[in-house]
Amino acid sequence: MTSQRILTGITPSGTPHLGNYAGAIRPAVEASQRPGVESFYFLSDYHALIKTDNPERVQHSTLEIAATWLAAGLRPERAWFYRQSDIPEITELTWLLTCVTGKGLLNRAHAYKAAVDRNIAESEEPDAGVTMGLFMYPVLMAADILMFNAHKVPVGRDQVQHLEMARDIAASFNHRYGEHFVLPEAAVDESVATLPGLDGRKMSKSYDNIIPLFAPPDILKKLVFAIVTDSKAPGEPKETEGSALFQLFQAFATPSETETMRTRFAEGIGWGEAKEALFDKLEEVIAPMRARYEELIAEPARIEQVLKSGAAALRAKYAIPFIARLREAAGLRLLDRIHAAPVDTQAKTKPQTKPQFKQYREADGLFYFKLVGGDNRLLLQSRSFVSAREAGQAVAGIKNGENYEQWGELAPGASDTGIRQAINALRAD
Ligand code: TRP
């Protein structure tokens, strides 16, 4: 049985936070340990260029995120772990896919449409500030996925449309060039809670409400104490429903610890005490990972080595042979194998395999015909005729066995036998 291929990309444009860990990293590391699963996790640094123009930030974030995944338990021998820009076949595939992607499809992308709507609302040109990188984002993402024929792609809800586009693009390519791509599916895990941030909204860099995963303990404590709560006094029963504090606790605690905390909420635990408990829980889970993280980040060359060897093995095993097959399918072929190449019988310009009479009119206004062999070599060249009808009658006569010499001349290199064989082949039709 072929294994299920799971693939997801992480864009290195920020610092990993608790929400990334609980929502993406932890489930991905767990999935990579299941039997029958082949996992592909990569740093989408080409995508980062669309989100930031700060080169140092891309580099730092790449290092931080790679170290985070390794510290969180990802084993490079159990999962493909690599950097998008180390696989040049992905960019090559992006172009092959670009050529089968309708511009109208990309016009409908949410991120692009939102930029246009914003511009219009501000009375700007619709495409002001929109780069082709932003516009083409879904095609690059489709290449990431289709390069390895992934079946399942765990993503956030905001990425579901991109998966639909990847399927559309794959289907267009398959339709044109044959079945090369698996149609990938988004896997949006409903059971993975989106963690709330400091202000109770979804934890997100764009809301400026994050708790960095590996903040030093004193900062972590400060941030935990900055989580918004209602103003109920100690002793008053507290709601777990809608409490950011409770949800964060639940994301890191066992089910039985969570139940104990639920009881303490009902019994009126003070917010200070609840925050202390959350901090202790986070520290317990995070501290060992943080120690590994700090070791890793102190040796960037080792991480570089992990990413480089991941990419090298992956290229050799999948990307290089697959792109060769796709190039072949699209017609980017070696010329020394031109006769060996498979022939598309649907093609409009069928390579000729039978002899043919070709009638035509020259610039002199007169009519001619010629007989060419199955290999396209000229066998007979007619003299001129004043009308197409006369030329046609001559052709018909030759086919009926009349002497061809009265109508034209043997071509240089052609023989009488060659012409007779060609005419016989035509009669056999
Ligand atoms: N666009 C994704 C995000 O911002 C990251 C990404 C890039 C990705 N390529 C991918 C995710 C391929 C899944 C598959 O979250």
Tab-separated table of N, CA and C and ligand atoms in Angstrom, residues 7-11 42 44 47 51 84 137 140-141 144-145 153-155 158-159 162-163, ligand 1:
chain	number	residue	atom	x	y	z
A	7	LEU	N	1.416	17.046	3.644
A	7	LEU	CA	2.389	18.103	3.380
A	7	LEU	C	1.864	19.431	3.893
A	8	THR	N	2.736	20.186	4.527
A	8	THR	CA	2.335	21.558	4.826
A	8	THR	C	3.526	22.488	4.883
A	9	GLY	N	3.264	23.751	4.573
A	9	GLY	CA	4.317	24.758	4.545
A	9	GLY	C	4.151	25.744	5.678
A	10	ILE	N	5.267	26.247	6.152
A	10	ILE	CA	5.265	27.243	7.223
A	10	ILE	C	6.028	28.445	6.690
A	11	THR	N	5.359	29.578	6.636
A	11	THR	CA	6.019	30.746	6.067
A	11	THR	C	6.876	31.440	7.118
A	42	PHE	N	7.837	21.929	5.344
A	42	PHE	CA	8.883	22.774	4.773
A	42	PHE	C	8.678	24.236	5.113
A	44	SER	N	8.392	27.742	3.808
A	44	SER	CA	8.045	28.366	2.522
A	44	SER	C	8.676	29.755	2.455
A	47	HIS	N	7.458	32.169	-0.202
A	47	HIS	CA	6.228	32.853	0.193
A	47	HIS	C	6.516	34.000	1.151
A	51	LYS	N	5.406	38.462	1.857
A	51	LYS	CA	4.860	39.083	3.076
A	51	LYS	C	5.779	40.108	3.704
A	84	GLN	N	11.866	25.404	1.049
A	84	GLN	CA	11.323	25.519	-0.316
A	84	GLN	C	12.382	25.970	-1.323
A	137	TYR	N	0.689	33.942	-5.694
A	137	TYR	CA	0.838	33.149	-4.460
A	137	TYR	C	0.195	31.763	-4.567
A	140	LEU	N	2.299	29.251	-6.742
A	140	LEU	CA	3.505	28.763	-6.057
A	140	LEU	C	3.106	27.724	-5.007
A	141	MET	N	2.039	28.004	-4.311
A	141	MET	CA	1.580	27.059	-3.291
A	141	MET	C	1.125	25.747	-3.931
A	144	ASP	N	4.176	23.725	-4.605
A	144	ASP	CA	4.684	23.096	-3.380
A	144	ASP	C	4.014	21.749	-3.144
A	145	ILE	N	2.706	21.747	-3.358
A	145	ILE	CA	1.898	20.576	-3.029
A	145	ILE	C	1.999	19.513	-4.124
A	153	VAL	N	-3.424	18.104	3.018
A	153	VAL	CA	-2.675	19.307	3.348
A	153	VAL	C	-3.321	19.982	4.557
A	154	PRO	N	-2.729	19.798	5.749
A	154	PRO	CA	-3.302	20.437	6.934
A	154	PRO	C	-3.066	21.941	6.869
A	155	VAL	N	-4.128	22.684	6.889
A	155	VAL	CA	-4.015	24.144	6.825
A	155	VAL	C	-5.096	24.785	7.672
A	158	ASP	N	-8.198	29.793	6.520
A	158	ASP	CA	-7.894	30.849	5.551
A	158	ASP	C	-7.196	30.319	4.297
A	159	GLN	N	-6.711	29.077	4.363
A	159	GLN	CA	-5.960	28.533	3.223
A	159	GLN	C	-6.783	27.563	2.380
A	162	HIS	N	-6.989	28.233	-1.283
A	162	HIS	CA	-5.754	27.931	-2.014
A	162	HIS	C	-5.683	26.452	-2.392
A	163	LEU	N	-6.223	25.605	-1.541
A	163	LEU	CA	-6.241	24.170	-1.860
A	163	LEU	C	-7.198	23.881	-3.005
B	1	TRP	N1	0.351	29.682	2.502
B	1	TRP	C1	0.601	28.949	3.697
B	1	TRP	C2	0.370	29.845	4.901
B	1	TRP	O1	0.575	31.030	4.826
B	1	TRP	C3	2.007	28.416	3.735
B	1	TRP	C4	2.246	27.486	2.609
B	1	TRP	C5	3.050	27.686	1.534
B	1	TRP	C6	1.649	26.210	2.464
B	1	TRP	N2	3.006	26.625	0.708
B	1	TRP	C7	2.165	25.693	1.243
B	1	TRP	C8	0.753	25.465	3.231
B	1	TRP	C9	1.787	24.446	0.783
B	1	TRP	C10	0.363	24.219	2.751
B	1	TRP	C11	0.877	23.721	1.547
B	1	TRP	O2	-0.031	29.355	5.929
